[in-house]
PDB file of C-alpha atoms in Angstrom:
ATOM      1  CA  MET C   7      13.093   8.940  -1.733  1.00  0.00           C
ATOM      2  CA  ALA C   8      10.119   6.707  -0.976  1.00  0.00           C
ATOM      3  CA  ILE C   9       9.168   6.367  -4.657  1.00  0.00           C
ATOM      4  CA  PHE C  10      12.772   5.522  -5.519  1.00  0.00           C
ATOM      5  CA  SER C  11      12.836   2.822  -2.848  1.00  0.00           C
ATOM      6  CA  THR C  12       9.705   1.198  -4.297  1.00  0.00           C
ATOM      7  CA  LEU C  13      11.704   0.355  -7.419  1.00  0.00           C
ATOM      8  CA  ALA C  14      15.400   0.205  -6.534  1.00  0.00           C
ATOM      9  CA  MET C  15      15.342  -2.173  -3.551  1.00  0.00           C
ATOM     10  CA  PRO C  16      12.924  -4.754  -5.029  1.00  0.00           C
ATOM     11  CA  CYS C  17      14.874  -4.913  -8.281  1.00  0.00           C
ATOM     12  CA  VAL C  18      18.013  -5.880  -6.346  1.00  0.00           C
ATOM     13  CA  PHE C  19      16.136  -8.761  -4.747  1.00  0.00           C
ATOM     14  CA  ALA C  20      14.613  -9.664  -8.117  1.00  0.00           C
ATOM     15  CA  PHE C  21      18.079  -9.991  -9.632  1.00  0.00           C
ATOM     16  CA  ILE C  22      19.052 -12.369  -6.812  1.00  0.00           C
ATOM     17  CA  ALA C  23      15.888 -14.449  -7.203  1.00  0.00           C
ATOM     18  CA  HIS C  24      16.207 -14.567 -10.977  1.00  0.00           C
ATOM     19  CA  SER C  25      19.856 -15.575 -10.757  1.00  0.00           C
ATOM     20  CA  SER C  26      18.841 -18.501  -8.559  1.00  0.00           C
ATOM     21  CA  ALA C  27      16.074 -19.420 -11.011  1.00  0.00           C
ATOM     22  CA  ARG C  28      18.508 -19.420 -13.927  1.00  0.00           C
ATOM     23  CA  ASN C  29      20.589 -22.006 -12.054  1.00  0.00           C
ATOM     24  CA  GLY C  30      17.698 -24.439 -12.267  1.00  0.00           C
ATOM     25  CA  SER C  31      15.769 -23.860  -9.056  1.00  0.00           C
ATOM     26  CA  GLY C  32      12.790 -22.092 -10.611  1.00  0.00           C
ATOM     27  CA  PRO C  33      11.261 -20.495 -13.719  1.00  0.00           C
ATOM     28  CA  SER C  34      13.462 -18.177 -15.759  1.00  0.00           C
ATOM     29  CA  GLU C  35      10.655 -15.749 -16.669  1.00  0.00           C
ATOM     30  CA  THR C  36       8.674 -13.355 -14.499  1.00  0.00           C
ATOM     31  CA  THR C  37       5.908 -15.132 -12.611  1.00  0.00           C
ATOM     32  CA  SER C  38       3.015 -13.493 -10.805  1.00  0.00           C
ATOM     33  CA  ASP C  39       4.386 -14.342  -7.356  1.00  0.00           C
ATOM     34  CA  MET C  40       7.815 -12.971  -8.286  1.00  0.00           C
ATOM     35  CA  ALA C  41       6.204  -9.745  -9.532  1.00  0.00           C
ATOM     36  CA  VAL C  42       4.050  -9.313  -6.414  1.00  0.00           C
ATOM     37  CA  GLY C  43       6.806 -10.334  -3.997  1.00  0.00           C
ATOM     38  CA  SER C  44       9.324  -7.971  -5.583  1.00  0.00           C
ATOM     39  CA  ALA C  45       6.798  -5.128  -5.482  1.00  0.00           C
ATOM     40  CA  GLY C  46       6.032  -6.029  -1.875  1.00  0.00           C
ATOM     41  CA  ILE C  47       9.661  -5.417  -0.920  1.00  0.00           C
ATOM     42  CA  GLY C  48       9.448  -1.914  -2.362  1.00  0.00           C
ATOM     43  CA  MET C  49       6.108  -1.320  -0.650  1.00  0.00           C
ATOM     44  CA  LEU C  50       7.506  -2.389   2.709  1.00  0.00           C
ATOM     45  CA  ASP C  51      10.582  -0.214   2.415  1.00  0.00           C
ATOM     46  CA  ALA C  52       8.605   2.838   1.308  1.00  0.00           C
ATOM     47  CA  ILE C  53       5.742   2.419   3.793  1.00  0.00           C
ATOM     48  CA  ILE C  54       8.011   2.282   6.842  1.00  0.00           C
ATOM     49  CA  VAL C  55       9.795   5.447   5.695  1.00  0.00           C
ATOM     50  CA  LEU C  56       6.534   7.240   4.900  1.00  0.00           C
ATOM     51  CA  VAL C  57       4.839   6.316   8.187  1.00  0.00           C
ATOM     52  CA  VAL C  58       7.692   7.892  10.136  1.00  0.00           C
ATOM     53  CA  PHE C  59       8.055  11.031   8.055  1.00  0.00           C
ATOM     54  CA  SER C  60       4.343  11.685   7.538  1.00  0.00           C
ATOM     55  CA  LEU C  61       3.645  11.632  11.275  1.00  0.00           C
ATOM     56  CA  MET C  62       6.768  13.685  11.929  1.00  0.00           C
ATOM     57  CA  ASP C  63       5.337  16.217   9.487  1.00  0.00           C
ATOM     58  CA  GLU C  64       2.127  16.336  11.499  1.00  0.00           C
ATOM     59  CA  LYS C  65       4.210  17.131  14.586  1.00  0.00           C
ATOM     60  CA  GLN C  66       6.157  19.858  12.832  1.00  0.00           C
ATOM     61  CA  TRP C  67       3.046  21.403  11.269  1.00  0.00           C
ATOM     62  CA  LYS C  68       1.439  21.661  14.744  1.00  0.00           C
ATOM     63  CA  THR C  69      -1.736  19.868  13.670  1.00  0.00           C
ATOM     64  CA  LEU C  70      -1.895  17.143  16.313  1.00  0.00           C
ATOM     65  CA  TYR C  71      -3.374  19.214  19.143  1.00  0.00           C
ATOM     66  CA  SER C  72      -6.031  20.575  16.789  1.00  0.00           C
ATOM     67  CA  ALA C  73      -6.881  17.027  15.760  1.00  0.00           C
ATOM     68  CA  LEU C  74      -6.865  15.916  19.384  1.00  0.00           C
ATOM     69  CA  ALA C  75      -9.468  18.561  20.195  1.00  0.00           C
ATOM     70  CA  SER C  76     -11.718  17.468  17.337  1.00  0.00           C
ATOM     71  CA  PRO C  77     -14.521  14.892  17.785  1.00  0.00           C
ATOM     72  CA  GLY C  78     -12.607  12.219  15.876  1.00  0.00           C
ATOM     73  CA  GLY C  79      -9.314  12.748  17.656  1.00  0.00           C
ATOM     74  CA  LEU C  80      -6.067  11.520  16.141  1.00  0.00           C
ATOM     75  CA  VAL C  81      -7.474   8.316  14.621  1.00  0.00           C
ATOM     76  CA  PRO C  82      -8.777   9.863  11.358  1.00  0.00           C
ATOM     77  CA  VAL C  83      -5.422  11.604  10.864  1.00  0.00           C
ATOM     78  CA  VAL C  84      -3.433   8.404  11.298  1.00  0.00           C
ATOM     79  CA  LEU C  85      -5.798   6.197   9.273  1.00  0.00           C
ATOM     80  CA  GLY C  86      -5.949   8.803   6.515  1.00  0.00           C
ATOM     81  CA  ARG C  87      -2.173   8.920   6.406  1.00  0.00           C
ATOM     82  CA  LEU C  88      -1.939   5.128   6.263  1.00  0.00           C
ATOM     83  CA  ALA C  89      -4.504   4.886   3.454  1.00  0.00           C
ATOM     84  CA  GLY C  90      -2.634   7.507   1.445  1.00  0.00           C
ATOM     85  CA  ILE C  91       0.682   5.776   2.085  1.00  0.00           C
ATOM     86  CA  ALA C  92      -0.741   2.436   0.933  1.00  0.00           C
ATOM     87  CA  ALA C  93      -2.077   4.043  -2.247  1.00  0.00           C
ATOM     88  CA  GLN C  94       1.258   5.730  -2.924  1.00  0.00           C
ATOM     89  CA  SER C  95       3.149   2.464  -2.410  1.00  0.00           C
ATOM     90  CA  LEU C  96       1.080   0.893  -5.193  1.00  0.00           C
ATOM     91  CA  THR C  97       3.453   2.541  -7.673  1.00  0.00           C
ATOM     92  CA  ALA C  98       5.720  -0.436  -6.910  1.00  0.00           C
ATOM     93  CA  LEU C  99       3.226  -2.854  -8.484  1.00  0.00           C
ATOM     94  CA  PRO C 100       3.286  -1.678 -12.134  1.00  0.00           C
ATOM     95  CA  GLY C 101       6.736  -0.128 -11.798  1.00  0.00           C
ATOM     96  CA  THR C 102       8.436  -3.324 -10.683  1.00  0.00           C
ATOM     97  CA  PHE C 103       6.477  -5.431 -13.157  1.00  0.00           C
ATOM     98  CA  VAL C 104       7.550  -3.310 -16.130  1.00  0.00           C
ATOM     99  CA  ILE C 105      11.204  -3.611 -15.148  1.00  0.00           C
ATOM    100  CA  LEU C 106      10.994  -7.375 -14.614  1.00  0.00           C
ATOM    101  CA  ALA C 107       9.060  -7.929 -17.832  1.00  0.00           C
ATOM    102  CA  LEU C 108      11.531  -5.909 -19.886  1.00  0.00           C
ATOM    103  CA  LEU C 109      14.500  -7.750 -18.419  1.00  0.00           C
ATOM    104  CA  TRP C 110      13.205 -11.323 -18.411  1.00  0.00           C
ATOM    105  CA  GLY C 111       9.830 -11.494 -20.127  1.00  0.00           C
ATOM    106  CA  VAL C 112       6.544 -12.755 -18.697  1.00  0.00           C
ATOM    107  CA  ASP C 113       5.778 -16.373 -17.921  1.00  0.00           C
ATOM    108  CA  GLY C 114       3.007 -17.909 -20.018  1.00  0.00           C
ATOM    109  CA  GLY C 115       1.060 -18.860 -16.901  1.00  0.00           C
ATOM    110  CA  PHE C 116       1.220 -15.385 -15.388  1.00  0.00           C
ATOM    111  CA  SER C 117      -1.926 -14.828 -13.296  1.00  0.00           C
ATOM    112  CA  TRP C 118      -2.984 -11.245 -13.935  1.00  0.00           C
ATOM    113  CA  GLY C 119      -5.859 -11.364 -11.460  1.00  0.00           C
ATOM    114  CA  ARG C 120      -3.726 -12.655  -8.605  1.00  0.00           C
ATOM    115  CA  TRP C 121      -0.999 -10.149  -9.482  1.00  0.00           C
ATOM    116  CA  LEU C 122      -3.395  -7.190  -9.333  1.00  0.00           C
ATOM    117  CA  VAL C 123      -5.592  -8.218  -6.392  1.00  0.00           C
ATOM    118  CA  GLY C 124      -2.684  -9.660  -4.444  1.00  0.00           C
ATOM    119  CA  GLY C 125      -0.600  -6.542  -4.983  1.00  0.00           C
ATOM    120  CA  VAL C 126      -3.347  -4.197  -3.810  1.00  0.00           C
ATOM    121  CA  VAL C 127      -4.125  -6.295  -0.716  1.00  0.00           C
ATOM    122  CA  LEU C 128      -0.404  -6.549   0.028  1.00  0.00           C
ATOM    123  CA  ALA C 129      -0.028  -2.756  -0.009  1.00  0.00           C
ATOM    124  CA  PHE C 130      -2.842  -2.162   2.471  1.00  0.00           C
ATOM    125  CA  ALA C 131      -1.843  -5.139   4.635  1.00  0.00           C
ATOM    126  CA  THR C 132       1.712  -3.832   4.886  1.00  0.00           C
ATOM    127  CA  SER C 133       0.435  -0.347   5.668  1.00  0.00           C
ATOM    128  CA  ALA C 134      -1.717  -1.747   8.500  1.00  0.00           C
ATOM    129  CA  VAL C 135       1.199  -3.677  10.009  1.00  0.00           C
ATOM    130  CA  ALA C 136       3.616  -0.757   9.697  1.00  0.00           C
ATOM    131  CA  GLY C 137       0.921   1.501  11.131  1.00  0.00           C
ATOM    132  CA  LEU C 138       1.765   0.141  14.577  1.00  0.00           C
ATOM    133  CA  LEU C 139       4.991   2.090  14.234  1.00  0.00           C
ATOM    134  CA  GLY C 140       2.814   5.206  14.384  1.00  0.00           C
ATOM    135  CA  PHE C 141       2.313   4.630  18.115  1.00  0.00           C
ATOM    136  CA  ALA C 142       6.057   4.943  18.750  1.00  0.00           C
ATOM    137  CA  VAL C 143       6.378   7.991  16.498  1.00  0.00           C
ATOM    138  CA  LEU C 144       3.485   9.777  18.224  1.00  0.00           C
ATOM    139  CA  ARG C 145       4.298   8.679  21.764  1.00  0.00           C
ATOM    140  CA  TYR C 146       8.066   9.130  21.883  1.00  0.00           C
ATOM    141  CA  PRO C 147      10.610  11.633  20.537  1.00  0.00           C
ATOM    142  CA  TYR C 148      11.929  10.521  17.164  1.00  0.00           C
ATOM    143  CA  SER C 149      15.219   8.630  17.110  1.00  0.00           C
ATOM    144  CA  ALA C 150      17.190   7.801  13.975  1.00  0.00           C
ATOM    145  CA  GLY C 151      17.473   4.206  15.147  1.00  0.00           C
ATOM    146  CA  MET C 152      13.744   3.777  15.704  1.00  0.00           C
ATOM    147  CA  THR C 153      13.296   1.627  12.594  1.00  0.00           C
ATOM    148  CA  ASN C 154      16.640  -0.197  12.628  1.00  0.00           C
ATOM    149  CA  GLY C 155      16.148  -3.801  11.580  1.00  0.00           C
ATOM    150  CA  LEU C 156      12.395  -3.412  11.136  1.00  0.00           C
ATOM    151  CA  THR C 157      12.443  -3.748   7.334  1.00  0.00           C
ATOM    152  CA  GLY C 158      14.575  -6.876   7.423  1.00  0.00           C
ATOM    153  CA  MET C 159      12.515  -8.493  10.176  1.00  0.00           C
ATOM    154  CA  VAL C 160       9.151  -7.938   8.467  1.00  0.00           C
ATOM    155  CA  LEU C 161      10.668  -8.939   5.112  1.00  0.00           C
ATOM    156  CA  ALA C 162      11.859 -12.234   6.567  1.00  0.00           C
ATOM    157  CA  LEU C 163       8.400 -13.002   7.972  1.00  0.00           C
ATOM    158  CA  SER C 164       6.327 -11.892   4.977  1.00  0.00           C
ATOM    159  CA  ALA C 165       7.227 -14.739   2.580  1.00  0.00           C
ATOM    160  CA  LEU C 166       7.670 -12.216  -0.222  1.00  0.00           C
ATOM    161  CA  ILE C 167      10.548 -14.018  -1.920  1.00  0.00           C
ATOM    162  CA  VAL C 168      10.172 -17.639  -0.790  1.00  0.00           C
ATOM    163  CA  PRO C 169       6.988 -19.587   0.063  1.00  0.00           C
ATOM    164  CA  GLN C 170       5.979 -20.167   3.662  1.00  0.00           C
ATOM    165  CA  SER C 171       6.892 -23.848   3.260  1.00  0.00           C
ATOM    166  CA  ALA C 172      10.533 -22.888   2.649  1.00  0.00           C
ATOM    167  CA  LEU C 173      10.820 -20.916   5.892  1.00  0.00           C
ATOM    168  CA  PRO C 174      12.343 -22.514   9.013  1.00  0.00           C
ATOM    169  CA  GLY C 175       9.736 -23.953  11.370  1.00  0.00           C
ATOM    170  CA  PRO C 176       9.751 -21.220  14.065  1.00  0.00           C
ATOM    171  CA  VAL C 177       9.899 -18.469  11.441  1.00  0.00           C
ATOM    172  CA  ARG C 178       7.006 -20.050   9.526  1.00  0.00           C
ATOM    173  CA  ALA C 179       4.899 -20.154  12.691  1.00  0.00           C
ATOM    174  CA  VAL C 180       5.466 -16.435  13.350  1.00  0.00           C
ATOM    175  CA  SER C 181       4.877 -15.561   9.684  1.00  0.00           C
ATOM    176  CA  LEU C 182       1.322 -16.852   9.985  1.00  0.00           C
ATOM    177  CA  LEU C 183       0.592 -13.827  12.177  1.00  0.00           C
ATOM    178  CA  LEU C 184       1.272 -11.432   9.287  1.00  0.00           C
ATOM    179  CA  PRO C 185      -1.316 -10.809   6.554  1.00  0.00           C
ATOM    180  CA  GLN C 186       1.449 -10.456   3.948  1.00  0.00           C
ATOM    181  CA  SER C 187       2.396 -14.132   4.193  1.00  0.00           C
ATOM    182  CA  HIS C 188      -1.218 -15.222   3.593  1.00  0.00           C
ATOM    183  CA  THR C 189      -1.513 -12.811   0.672  1.00  0.00           C
ATOM    184  CA  MET C 190       1.594 -14.303  -0.926  1.00  0.00           C
ATOM    185  CA  SER C 191       0.264 -17.824  -0.343  1.00  0.00           C
ATOM    186  CA  TRP C 192      -2.868 -16.879  -2.276  1.00  0.00           C
ATOM    187  CA  VAL C 193      -0.836 -15.277  -5.067  1.00  0.00           C
ATOM    188  CA  ARG C 194       1.174 -18.487  -5.329  1.00  0.00           C
ATOM    189  CA  GLY C 195      -2.012 -20.406  -6.066  1.00  0.00           C
ATOM    190  CA  GLY C 196      -3.467 -20.917  -2.605  1.00  0.00           C
ATOM    191  CA  SER C 197      -7.147 -21.139  -1.784  1.00  0.00           C
ATOM    192  CA  TYR C 198      -9.415 -18.205  -1.068  1.00  0.00           C
ATOM    193  CA  ALA C 199      -9.156 -19.109   2.608  1.00  0.00           C
ATOM    194  CA  GLU C 200      -5.666 -17.607   2.465  1.00  0.00           C
ATOM    195  CA  MET C 201      -7.065 -14.354   1.084  1.00  0.00           C
ATOM    196  CA  PHE C 202      -9.747 -14.329   3.766  1.00  0.00           C
ATOM    197  CA  SER C 203      -7.031 -14.790   6.407  1.00  0.00           C
ATOM    198  CA  ALA C 204      -5.056 -11.921   4.887  1.00  0.00           C
ATOM    199  CA  LEU C 205      -8.049  -9.580   4.958  1.00  0.00           C
ATOM    200  CA  ALA C 206      -9.018 -10.637   8.486  1.00  0.00           C
ATOM    201  CA  LEU C 207      -5.499 -10.066   9.801  1.00  0.00           C
ATOM    202  CA  THR C 208      -5.336  -6.700   8.023  1.00  0.00           C
ATOM    203  CA  ALA C 209      -8.524  -5.723   9.865  1.00  0.00           C
ATOM    204  CA  VAL C 210      -7.023  -6.925  13.153  1.00  0.00           C
ATOM    205  CA  TYR C 211      -3.888  -4.828  12.672  1.00  0.00           C
ATOM    206  CA  THR C 212      -6.014  -1.820  11.730  1.00  0.00           C
ATOM    207  CA  ILE C 213      -7.955  -2.222  14.977  1.00  0.00           C
ATOM    208  CA  LEU C 214      -4.656  -2.459  16.876  1.00  0.00           C
ATOM    209  CA  VAL C 215      -3.526   0.790  15.239  1.00  0.00           C
ATOM    210  CA  VAL C 216      -6.761   2.496  16.328  1.00  0.00           C
ATOM    211  CA  LEU C 217      -6.387   1.195  19.898  1.00  0.00           C
ATOM    212  CA  SER C 218      -2.742   2.288  20.098  1.00  0.00           C
ATOM    213  CA  VAL C 219      -3.600   5.786  18.843  1.00  0.00           C
ATOM    214  CA  ARG C 220      -6.447   6.000  21.363  1.00  0.00           C
ATOM    215  CA  ARG C 221      -3.915   5.075  24.029  1.00  0.00           C
ATOM    216  CA  VAL C 222      -1.722   7.981  22.952  1.00  0.00           C
ATOM    217  CA  GLU C 223      -4.740  10.289  23.110  1.00  0.00           C
ATOM    218  CA  GLN C 224      -5.552   9.213  26.671  1.00  0.00           C
ATOM    219  CA  THR C 225      -1.958   9.722  27.766  1.00  0.00           C
ATOM    220  CA  ALA C 226      -1.807  13.135  26.116  1.00  0.00           C
ATOM    221  CA  ARG C 227      -4.978  14.305  27.851  1.00  0.00           C
ATOM    222  CA  ARG C 228      -4.245  12.876  31.299  1.00  0.00           C
ATOM    223  CA  HIS C 229      -0.531  13.568  31.558  1.00  0.00           C
ATOM    224  CA  ALA C 230      -0.055  16.527  29.190  1.00  0.00           C
ATOM    225  CA  LEU C 231       2.056  14.442  26.825  1.00  0.00           C
ATOM    226  CA  PRO C 232       3.928  16.769  24.434  1.00  0.00           C
ATOM    227  CA  LEU C 233       2.931  15.615  20.960  1.00  0.00           C
ATOM    228  CA  GLU C 234       4.329  18.466  18.903  1.00  0.00           C
ATOM    229  CA  VAL C 235       8.057  18.587  19.544  1.00  0.00           C
TER     230      VAL C 235
END
């Protein structure tokens, strides 16, 4: 399901973007930012699903208490899951590109370096941001509505389809807090300061994930929080 979502959902958005471009508001061929942004939609959709289900698997397999008793605690489990999820979501990068290239061709100014580097950074940045969801999955019983609206909200703030400059003022200000928006700015020809900001924010979100998991560990030890339900 997650692999399917890395291709199906972004291609729908790509059709919309390309239709707009054909009406004169942009290039008619696949550009590097269109390829990365479309892949980023698939990454986001898949990562949110995988974060929830991978940690739910850990609960069902009864591995969390064993990890909690180990020297590293739950942090290596969660970070390992997130790294694997980010790597798996990278299938959206070549997969989406092949579909876009076959349908519309490749723009002559396509930046292969920014497509590849930007796509990889985008996958791990999105995994770090979505990793905060792991706190809710570990701390509280799972609810089917736990992720309602999350994909759309992060998508709107990530500047995957439109540049930051095209976002409304308040939305643009909030988008600066996400590493995805800085990654897309760099892919669209921005300076390396944008890439540095993306990497720095990815590190910040990773630290927040570690702190939130440590918080769950403390609660589990002090108040006998049931982790495996």
